[in-house]
Structures are given as C-alpha cells and as structure tokens.
PDB file of C-alpha atoms in Angstrom:
ATOM      1  CA  UNK N   1      54.942  -6.474 -20.668  1.00 55.00           C
ATOM      2  CA  UNK N   2      53.803  -8.048 -17.452  1.00 54.00           C
ATOM      3  CA  UNK N   3      55.553  -5.537 -15.134  1.00 57.00           C
ATOM      4  CA  UNK N   4      53.115  -2.854 -16.184  1.00 63.00           C
ATOM      5  CA  UNK N   5      50.140  -4.825 -14.623  1.00 64.00           C
ATOM      6  CA  UNK N   6      49.117  -3.273 -11.241  1.00 69.00           C
ATOM      7  CA  UNK N   7      46.110  -5.368 -10.642  1.00 76.00           C
ATOM      8  CA  UNK N   8      47.094  -8.796  -9.104  1.00 78.00           C
ATOM      9  CA  UNK N   9      43.968 -10.606 -10.449  1.00 82.00           C
ATOM     10  CA  UNK N  10      44.793  -9.401 -13.998  1.00 82.00           C
ATOM     11  CA  UNK N  11      48.393 -10.390 -13.563  1.00 85.00           C
ATOM     12  CA  UNK N  12      47.171 -13.861 -12.500  1.00 87.00           C
ATOM     13  CA  UNK N  13      44.995 -14.230 -15.613  1.00 88.00           C
ATOM     14  CA  UNK N  14      47.943 -13.079 -17.855  1.00 89.00           C
ATOM     15  CA  UNK N  15      50.256 -15.519 -16.370  1.00 89.00           C
ATOM     16  CA  UNK N  16      47.787 -18.312 -16.740  1.00 91.00           C
ATOM     17  CA  UNK N  17      47.525 -17.461 -20.328  1.00 91.00           C
ATOM     18  CA  UNK N  18      51.310 -17.375 -20.829  1.00 92.00           C
ATOM     19  CA  UNK N  19      51.558 -20.596 -18.934  1.00 91.00           C
ATOM     20  CA  UNK N  20      49.284 -22.226 -21.633  1.00 93.00           C
ATOM     21  CA  UNK N  21      51.009 -20.613 -24.591  1.00 92.00           C
ATOM     22  CA  UNK N  22      54.451 -21.723 -23.183  1.00 93.00           C
ATOM     23  CA  UNK N  23      53.439 -25.271 -22.808  1.00 92.00           C
ATOM     24  CA  UNK N  24      52.008 -25.535 -26.299  1.00 93.00           C
ATOM     25  CA  UNK N  25      55.034 -23.780 -27.854  1.00 92.00           C
ATOM     26  CA  UNK N  26      57.321 -26.231 -25.969  1.00 92.00           C
ATOM     27  CA  UNK N  27      55.507 -29.239 -27.384  1.00 91.00           C
ATOM     28  CA  UNK N  28      55.446 -27.508 -30.844  1.00 90.00           C
ATOM     29  CA  UNK N  29      59.268 -26.957 -30.558  1.00 88.00           C
ATOM     30  CA  UNK N  30      60.004 -30.563 -29.763  1.00 86.00           C
ATOM     31  CA  UNK N  31      57.650 -31.573 -32.648  1.00 87.00           C
ATOM     32  CA  UNK N  32      59.681 -29.540 -35.265  1.00 81.00           C
ATOM     33  CA  UNK N  33      62.937 -31.070 -34.101  1.00 79.00           C
ATOM     34  CA  UNK N  34      61.468 -34.369 -35.055  1.00 78.00           C
ATOM     35  CA  UNK N  35      59.917 -33.004 -38.243  1.00 75.00           C
ATOM     36  CA  UNK N  36      63.157 -31.501 -39.191  1.00 68.00           C
ATOM     37  CA  UNK N  37      65.104 -34.609 -38.576  1.00 69.00           C
ATOM     38  CA  UNK N  38      62.722 -36.564 -41.044  1.00 69.00           C
ATOM     39  CA  UNK N  39      62.315 -34.054 -43.837  1.00 62.00           C
ATOM     40  CA  UNK N  40      65.457 -32.446 -44.212  1.00 55.00           C
ATOM     41  CA  UNK N  41      68.792 -34.107 -45.279  1.00 56.00           C
ATOM     42  CA  UNK N  42      71.355 -34.124 -42.609  1.00 61.00           C
ATOM     43  CA  UNK N  43      73.715 -31.227 -42.794  1.00 64.00           C
ATOM     44  CA  UNK N  44      75.432 -28.816 -40.330  1.00 69.00           C
ATOM     45  CA  UNK N  45      72.614 -26.259 -40.893  1.00 67.00           C
ATOM     46  CA  UNK N  46      70.007 -28.643 -39.825  1.00 69.00           C
ATOM     47  CA  UNK N  47      71.803 -29.399 -36.657  1.00 78.00           C
ATOM     48  CA  UNK N  48      71.812 -25.693 -35.947  1.00 83.00           C
ATOM     49  CA  UNK N  49      67.968 -25.576 -36.537  1.00 82.00           C
ATOM     50  CA  UNK N  50      67.623 -28.533 -34.140  1.00 84.00           C
ATOM     51  CA  UNK N  51      69.731 -26.837 -31.382  1.00 87.00           C
ATOM     52  CA  UNK N  52      67.629 -23.750 -31.769  1.00 90.00           C
ATOM     53  CA  UNK N  53      64.351 -25.759 -31.558  1.00 89.00           C
ATOM     54  CA  UNK N  54      65.655 -27.584 -28.406  1.00 90.00           C
ATOM     55  CA  UNK N  55      66.790 -24.331 -26.761  1.00 93.00           C
ATOM     56  CA  UNK N  56      63.453 -22.645 -27.442  1.00 94.00           C
ATOM     57  CA  UNK N  57      61.662 -25.722 -26.034  1.00 93.00           C
ATOM     58  CA  UNK N  58      63.806 -25.585 -22.876  1.00 94.00           C
ATOM     59  CA  UNK N  59      63.283 -21.783 -22.589  1.00 95.00           C
ATOM     60  CA  UNK N  60      59.350 -22.331 -22.876  1.00 95.00           C
ATOM     61  CA  UNK N  61      59.662 -25.019 -20.130  1.00 94.00           C
ATOM     62  CA  UNK N  62      61.665 -22.607 -17.967  1.00 95.00           C
ATOM     63  CA  UNK N  63      58.877 -20.120 -18.315  1.00 95.00           C
ATOM     64  CA  UNK N  64      56.371 -22.655 -17.136  1.00 94.00           C
ATOM     65  CA  UNK N  65      58.304 -23.175 -14.001  1.00 95.00           C
ATOM     66  CA  UNK N  66      58.883 -19.453 -13.416  1.00 94.00           C
ATOM     67  CA  UNK N  67      55.014 -18.885 -13.895  1.00 94.00           C
ATOM     68  CA  UNK N  68      54.341 -21.599 -11.154  1.00 93.00           C
ATOM     69  CA  UNK N  69      56.731 -19.806  -8.748  1.00 91.00           C
ATOM     70  CA  UNK N  70      55.305 -16.326  -9.631  1.00 90.00           C
ATOM     71  CA  UNK N  71      51.842 -17.522  -9.099  1.00 90.00           C
ATOM     72  CA  UNK N  72      52.809 -18.732  -5.683  1.00 90.00           C
ATOM     73  CA  UNK N  73      54.412 -15.315  -4.762  1.00 86.00           C
ATOM     74  CA  UNK N  74      51.799 -13.098  -6.291  1.00 85.00           C
ATOM     75  CA  UNK N  75      51.424 -11.007  -3.159  1.00 84.00           C
ATOM     76  CA  UNK N  76      55.159 -10.664  -2.818  1.00 82.00           C
ATOM     77  CA  UNK N  77      57.163  -7.424  -3.372  1.00 82.00           C
ATOM     78  CA  UNK N  78      59.546  -9.680  -5.793  1.00 82.00           C
ATOM     79  CA  UNK N  79      56.606 -10.374  -8.163  1.00 85.00           C
ATOM     80  CA  UNK N  80      58.166  -7.573 -10.629  1.00 85.00           C
ATOM     81  CA  UNK N  81      61.350  -9.645 -10.600  1.00 87.00           C
ATOM     82  CA  UNK N  82      59.564 -12.815 -11.452  1.00 88.00           C
ATOM     83  CA  UNK N  83      57.637 -11.077 -14.258  1.00 89.00           C
ATOM     84  CA  UNK N  84      60.790  -9.508 -15.793  1.00 89.00           C
ATOM     85  CA  UNK N  85      62.416 -12.956 -15.799  1.00 91.00           C
ATOM     86  CA  UNK N  86      59.259 -14.461 -17.468  1.00 93.00           C
ATOM     87  CA  UNK N  87      59.281 -11.843 -20.127  1.00 92.00           C
ATOM     88  CA  UNK N  88      62.891 -12.100 -20.909  1.00 94.00           C
ATOM     89  CA  UNK N  89      62.964 -16.100 -21.196  1.00 96.00           C
ATOM     90  CA  UNK N  90      59.774 -16.008 -23.160  1.00 95.00           C
ATOM     91  CA  UNK N  91      61.141 -13.432 -25.511  1.00 95.00           C
ATOM     92  CA  UNK N  92      64.459 -15.311 -26.073  1.00 96.00           C
ATOM     93  CA  UNK N  93      62.561 -18.536 -26.557  1.00 95.00           C
ATOM     94  CA  UNK N  94      60.272 -17.128 -29.131  1.00 95.00           C
ATOM     95  CA  UNK N  95      63.179 -15.483 -30.824  1.00 95.00           C
ATOM     96  CA  UNK N  96      64.926 -18.907 -31.025  1.00 93.00           C
ATOM     97  CA  UNK N  97      61.902 -20.449 -32.513  1.00 92.00           C
ATOM     98  CA  UNK N  98      61.442 -17.828 -35.279  1.00 93.00           C
ATOM     99  CA  UNK N  99      65.180 -17.895 -36.089  1.00 93.00           C
ATOM    100  CA  UNK N 100      65.073 -21.752 -36.332  1.00 88.00           C
ATOM    101  CA  UNK N 101      62.032 -21.369 -38.515  1.00 85.00           C
ATOM    102  CA  UNK N 102      63.984 -19.167 -40.952  1.00 90.00           C
ATOM    103  CA  UNK N 103      66.981 -21.645 -40.926  1.00 86.00           C
ATOM    104  CA  UNK N 104      64.619 -24.470 -41.797  1.00 80.00           C
ATOM    105  CA  UNK N 105      63.052 -22.453 -44.695  1.00 82.00           C
ATOM    106  CA  UNK N 106      66.652 -21.431 -45.929  1.00 82.00           C
ATOM    107  CA  UNK N 107      67.792 -25.231 -46.028  1.00 77.00           C
ATOM    108  CA  UNK N 108      64.559 -26.269 -47.703  1.00 72.00           C
ATOM    109  CA  UNK N 109      64.836 -23.614 -50.611  1.00 71.00           C
TER     110      UNK N 109
END
C-alpha cells in the first residue's frame, strides 16, 4: 500500500493519517477488552478474544512507533523497508481485531 507512493509529501500525509487511525484503533481495542470482560460470562473463548484484542492493540501501538521512525527517515533509502513493516503490522493488527470481533459475536449468540 504505502510502498507505491513515490512523492515524499504524499507519503508523509499517508503516514500521518495511518498514525491517527492506529492510535484510535489501539484505544478501541483496549476498550473492547474491558467491555468483553464486563458483558460476557468468563469462559475460555472470551479469553481468546481478550488476547486477540490485546495483541491488536499492541500491534497498533507498534505501528505508531514505526510511523514516528519512518517520518524521521523519510528522505532515507530505507523508507521502503519502514513502509513495508508498517503495512504488515497494521494488516496483522486489523486482522486480529476482526477475528476477535467474530469470536465475541460467536460467544454472544
């Protein structure tokens, strides 16, 4: 996604947009851990959902850190490695969030 951006100014805007999104999703993931612990009876499946929510939250926080480093090295030749890492961690984190959502819906119904 980000590696195809050739203009450094556009890349900077994309990184800042993903930074905001990642911070919001990290907070949302932590809030969902609390909600899942309150609303759902405690079973093994809910602990799996909690773990997935926590892993996604940690992943989004890692994305935030990677974006800060990428913004500092925007003019470097290694920017493609930074953007690939950001893409991969963001995709894994959002996948964990979606899977955890399905697990919670499965336990409620």
